mmCIF file of C-alpha atoms in Angstrom:
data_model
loop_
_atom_site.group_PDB
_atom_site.id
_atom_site.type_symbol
_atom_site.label_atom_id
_atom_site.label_comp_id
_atom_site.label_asym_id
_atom_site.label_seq_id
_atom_site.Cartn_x
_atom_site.Cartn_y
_atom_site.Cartn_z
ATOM 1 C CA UNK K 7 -36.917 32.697 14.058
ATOM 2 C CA UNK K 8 -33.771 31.857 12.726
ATOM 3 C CA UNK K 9 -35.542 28.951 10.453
ATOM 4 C CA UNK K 10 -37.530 32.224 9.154
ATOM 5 C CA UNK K 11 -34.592 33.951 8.438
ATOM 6 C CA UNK K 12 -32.615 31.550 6.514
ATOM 7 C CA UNK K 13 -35.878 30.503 3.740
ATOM 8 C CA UNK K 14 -35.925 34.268 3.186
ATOM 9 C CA UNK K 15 -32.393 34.666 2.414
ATOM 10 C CA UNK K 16 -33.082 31.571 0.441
ATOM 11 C CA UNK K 17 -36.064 33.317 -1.286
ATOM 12 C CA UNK K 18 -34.389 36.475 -1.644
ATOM 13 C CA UNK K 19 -31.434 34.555 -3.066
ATOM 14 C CA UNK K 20 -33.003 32.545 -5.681
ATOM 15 C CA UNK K 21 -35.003 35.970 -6.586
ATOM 16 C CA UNK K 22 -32.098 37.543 -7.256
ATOM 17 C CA UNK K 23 -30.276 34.788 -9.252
ATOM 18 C CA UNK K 24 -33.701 34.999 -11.424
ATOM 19 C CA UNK K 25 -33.502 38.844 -12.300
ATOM 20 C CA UNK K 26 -29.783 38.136 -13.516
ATOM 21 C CA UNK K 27 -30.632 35.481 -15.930
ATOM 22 C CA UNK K 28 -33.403 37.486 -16.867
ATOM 23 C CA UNK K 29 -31.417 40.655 -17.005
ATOM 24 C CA UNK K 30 -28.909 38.710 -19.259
ATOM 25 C CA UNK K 31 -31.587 37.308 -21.602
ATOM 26 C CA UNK K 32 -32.889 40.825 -21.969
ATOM 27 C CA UNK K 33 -29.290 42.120 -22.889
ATOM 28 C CA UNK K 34 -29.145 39.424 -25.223
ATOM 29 C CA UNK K 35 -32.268 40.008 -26.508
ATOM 30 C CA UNK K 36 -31.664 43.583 -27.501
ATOM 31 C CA UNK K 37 -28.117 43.168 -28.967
ATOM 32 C CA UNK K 38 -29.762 40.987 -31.546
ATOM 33 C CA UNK K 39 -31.918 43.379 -32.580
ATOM 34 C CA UNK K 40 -29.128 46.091 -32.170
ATOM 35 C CA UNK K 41 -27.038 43.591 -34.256
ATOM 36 C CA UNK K 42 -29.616 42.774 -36.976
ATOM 37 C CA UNK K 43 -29.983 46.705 -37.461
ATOM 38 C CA UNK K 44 -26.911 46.433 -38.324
ATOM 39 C CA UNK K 45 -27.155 43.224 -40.758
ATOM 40 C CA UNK K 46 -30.085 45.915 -42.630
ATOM 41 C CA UNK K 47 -27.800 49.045 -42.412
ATOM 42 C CA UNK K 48 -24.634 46.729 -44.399
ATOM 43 C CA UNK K 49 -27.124 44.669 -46.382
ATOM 44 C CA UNK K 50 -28.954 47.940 -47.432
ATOM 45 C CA UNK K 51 -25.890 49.581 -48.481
ATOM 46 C CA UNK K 52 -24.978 46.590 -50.421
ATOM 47 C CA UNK K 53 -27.185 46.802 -52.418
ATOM 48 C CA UNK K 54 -27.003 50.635 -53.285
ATOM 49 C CA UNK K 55 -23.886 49.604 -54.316
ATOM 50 C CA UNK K 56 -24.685 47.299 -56.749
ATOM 51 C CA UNK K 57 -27.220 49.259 -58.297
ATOM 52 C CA UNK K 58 -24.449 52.500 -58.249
ATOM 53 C CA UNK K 59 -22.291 50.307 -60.292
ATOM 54 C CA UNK K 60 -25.004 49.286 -62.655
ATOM 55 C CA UNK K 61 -25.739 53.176 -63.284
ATOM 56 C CA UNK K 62 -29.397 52.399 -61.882
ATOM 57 C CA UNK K 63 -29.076 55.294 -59.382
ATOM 58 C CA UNK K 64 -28.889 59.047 -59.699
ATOM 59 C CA UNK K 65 -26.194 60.187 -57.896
ATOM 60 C CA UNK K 66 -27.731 62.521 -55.710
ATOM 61 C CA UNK K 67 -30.395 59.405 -54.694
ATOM 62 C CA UNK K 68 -26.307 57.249 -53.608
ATOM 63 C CA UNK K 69 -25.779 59.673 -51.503
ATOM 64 C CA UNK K 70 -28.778 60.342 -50.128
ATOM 65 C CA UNK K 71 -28.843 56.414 -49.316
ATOM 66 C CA UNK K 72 -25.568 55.729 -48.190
ATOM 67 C CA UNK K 73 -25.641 58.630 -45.940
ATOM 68 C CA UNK K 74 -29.255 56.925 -44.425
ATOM 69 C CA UNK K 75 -27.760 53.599 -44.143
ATOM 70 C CA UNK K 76 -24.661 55.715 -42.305
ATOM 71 C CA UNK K 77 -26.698 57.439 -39.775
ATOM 72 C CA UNK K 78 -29.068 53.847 -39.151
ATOM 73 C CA UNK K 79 -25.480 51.587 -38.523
ATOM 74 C CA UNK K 80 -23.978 54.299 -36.119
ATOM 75 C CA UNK K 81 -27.720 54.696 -34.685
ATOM 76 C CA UNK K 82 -26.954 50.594 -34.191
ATOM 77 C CA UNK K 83 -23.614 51.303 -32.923
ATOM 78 C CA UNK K 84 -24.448 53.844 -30.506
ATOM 79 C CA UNK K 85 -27.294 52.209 -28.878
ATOM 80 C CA UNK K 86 -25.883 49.422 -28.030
ATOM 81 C CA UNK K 87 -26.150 48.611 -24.272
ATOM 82 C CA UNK K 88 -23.402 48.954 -21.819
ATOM 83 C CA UNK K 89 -22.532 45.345 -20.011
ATOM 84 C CA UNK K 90 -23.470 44.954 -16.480
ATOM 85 C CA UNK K 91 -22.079 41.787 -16.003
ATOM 86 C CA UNK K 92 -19.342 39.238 -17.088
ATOM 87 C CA UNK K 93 -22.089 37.274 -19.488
ATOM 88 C CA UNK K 94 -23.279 40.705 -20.887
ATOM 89 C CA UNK K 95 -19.987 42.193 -21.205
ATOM 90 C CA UNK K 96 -19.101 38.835 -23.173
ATOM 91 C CA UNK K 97 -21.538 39.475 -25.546
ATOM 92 C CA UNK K 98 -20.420 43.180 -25.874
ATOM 93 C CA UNK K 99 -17.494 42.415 -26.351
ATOM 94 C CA UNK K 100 -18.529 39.926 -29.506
ATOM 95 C CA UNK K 101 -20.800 42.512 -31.004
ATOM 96 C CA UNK K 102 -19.513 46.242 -30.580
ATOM 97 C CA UNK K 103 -16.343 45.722 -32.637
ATOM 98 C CA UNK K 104 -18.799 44.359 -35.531
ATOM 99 C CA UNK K 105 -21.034 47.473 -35.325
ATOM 100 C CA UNK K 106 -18.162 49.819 -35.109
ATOM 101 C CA UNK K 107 -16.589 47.454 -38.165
ATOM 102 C CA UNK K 108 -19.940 48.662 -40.048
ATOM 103 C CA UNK K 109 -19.743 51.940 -39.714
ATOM 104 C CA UNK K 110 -16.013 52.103 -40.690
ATOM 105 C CA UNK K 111 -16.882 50.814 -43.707
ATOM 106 C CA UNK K 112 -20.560 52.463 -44.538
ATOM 107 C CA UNK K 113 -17.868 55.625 -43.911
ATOM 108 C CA UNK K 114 -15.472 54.462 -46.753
ATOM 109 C CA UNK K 115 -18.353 53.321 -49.207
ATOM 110 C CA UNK K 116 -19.642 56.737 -48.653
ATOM 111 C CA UNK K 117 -15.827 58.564 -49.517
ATOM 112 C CA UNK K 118 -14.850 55.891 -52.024
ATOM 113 C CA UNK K 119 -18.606 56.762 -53.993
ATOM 114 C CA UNK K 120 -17.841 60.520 -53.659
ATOM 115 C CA UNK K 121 -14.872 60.614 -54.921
ATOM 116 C CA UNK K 122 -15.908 57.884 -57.842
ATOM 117 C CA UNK K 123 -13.452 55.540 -56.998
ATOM 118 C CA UNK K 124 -14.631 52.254 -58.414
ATOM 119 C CA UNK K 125 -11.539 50.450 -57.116
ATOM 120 C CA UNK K 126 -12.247 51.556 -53.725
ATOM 121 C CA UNK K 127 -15.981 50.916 -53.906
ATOM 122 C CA UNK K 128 -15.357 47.444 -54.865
ATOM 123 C CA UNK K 129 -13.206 46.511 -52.082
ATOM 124 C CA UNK K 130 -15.425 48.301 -49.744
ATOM 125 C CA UNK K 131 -18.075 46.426 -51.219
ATOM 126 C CA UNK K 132 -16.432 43.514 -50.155
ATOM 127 C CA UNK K 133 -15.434 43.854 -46.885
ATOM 128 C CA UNK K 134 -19.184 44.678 -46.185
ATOM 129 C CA UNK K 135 -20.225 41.081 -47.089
ATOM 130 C CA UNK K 136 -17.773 39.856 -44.700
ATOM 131 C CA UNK K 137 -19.201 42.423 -42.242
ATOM 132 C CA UNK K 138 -22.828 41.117 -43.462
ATOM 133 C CA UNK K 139 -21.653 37.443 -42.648
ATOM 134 C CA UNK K 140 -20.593 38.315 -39.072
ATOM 135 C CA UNK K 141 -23.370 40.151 -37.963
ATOM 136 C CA UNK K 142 -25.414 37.351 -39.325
ATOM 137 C CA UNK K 143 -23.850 35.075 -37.492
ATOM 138 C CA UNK K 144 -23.835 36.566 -34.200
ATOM 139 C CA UNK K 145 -27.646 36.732 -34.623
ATOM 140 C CA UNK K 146 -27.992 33.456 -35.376
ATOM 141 C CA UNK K 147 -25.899 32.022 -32.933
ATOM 142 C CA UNK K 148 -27.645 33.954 -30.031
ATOM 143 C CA UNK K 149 -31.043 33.765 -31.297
#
């Protein structure tokens, strides 16, 4: 009996150290996609702001955009899982600053376009390719 006992805390055990790696890989799994959302929310804008600055656009089309490419990065940012564990809040903890980094700065393209502030757009412009190059990374390095 006690023989009995012990293989199925064994079993039980090793079950349960399965479901958290799996659990993990899931988590992973889904902030990359959460995260590359994000790389096509600050890549997309990007672009719109290239083409603002080369007059291509209307301006009622720049807003229209920016404000889509708003609403998809804090769509990113919001569903975004919660950590259950140290390994998942580790990679929580790597990702939700860059999401919420996007959306700061999606916000300011949108203000510094409104307001026609070329200076502002371009720095903005900027700091999304360094927010581009993060998000990037953190794909790629848990891919």
């Amino acid at each position: 009996m006690r023989t009995g006992t012990i293989c199925a805390g064994l079993v039980l055990a090793s079950t349960l150290a399965a479901c958290s790696g799996s659990s993990t890989a899931s988590y992973v799994d889904s902030a990359v996609v959460t995260a590359q959302e994000g790389v096509s929310a600050v890549g997309t804008l990007h672009e719109i702001i290239r083409a603002h600055g080369e007059g291509r656009l209307f301006p009622t089309f720049t807003t229209a955009s920016v404000d889509d490419v708003l609403a998809t990065a804090t769509k990113a940012l919001d569903e975004l899982e919660a950590p259950t564990d140290p390994e998942t809040q580790q990679v929580y903890d790597e990702l939700h600053p860059r999401l919420q980094d996007a959306v700061a700065r999606a916000s300011e393209a949108r203000e510094a376009l409104d307001a026609a502030d070329h200076g502002r757009v371009a720095a903005v412009d900027a700091q999304l390719v360094r927010v581009n190059d993060e998000l990037t990374a953190f794909v790629e390095s848990h891919r």
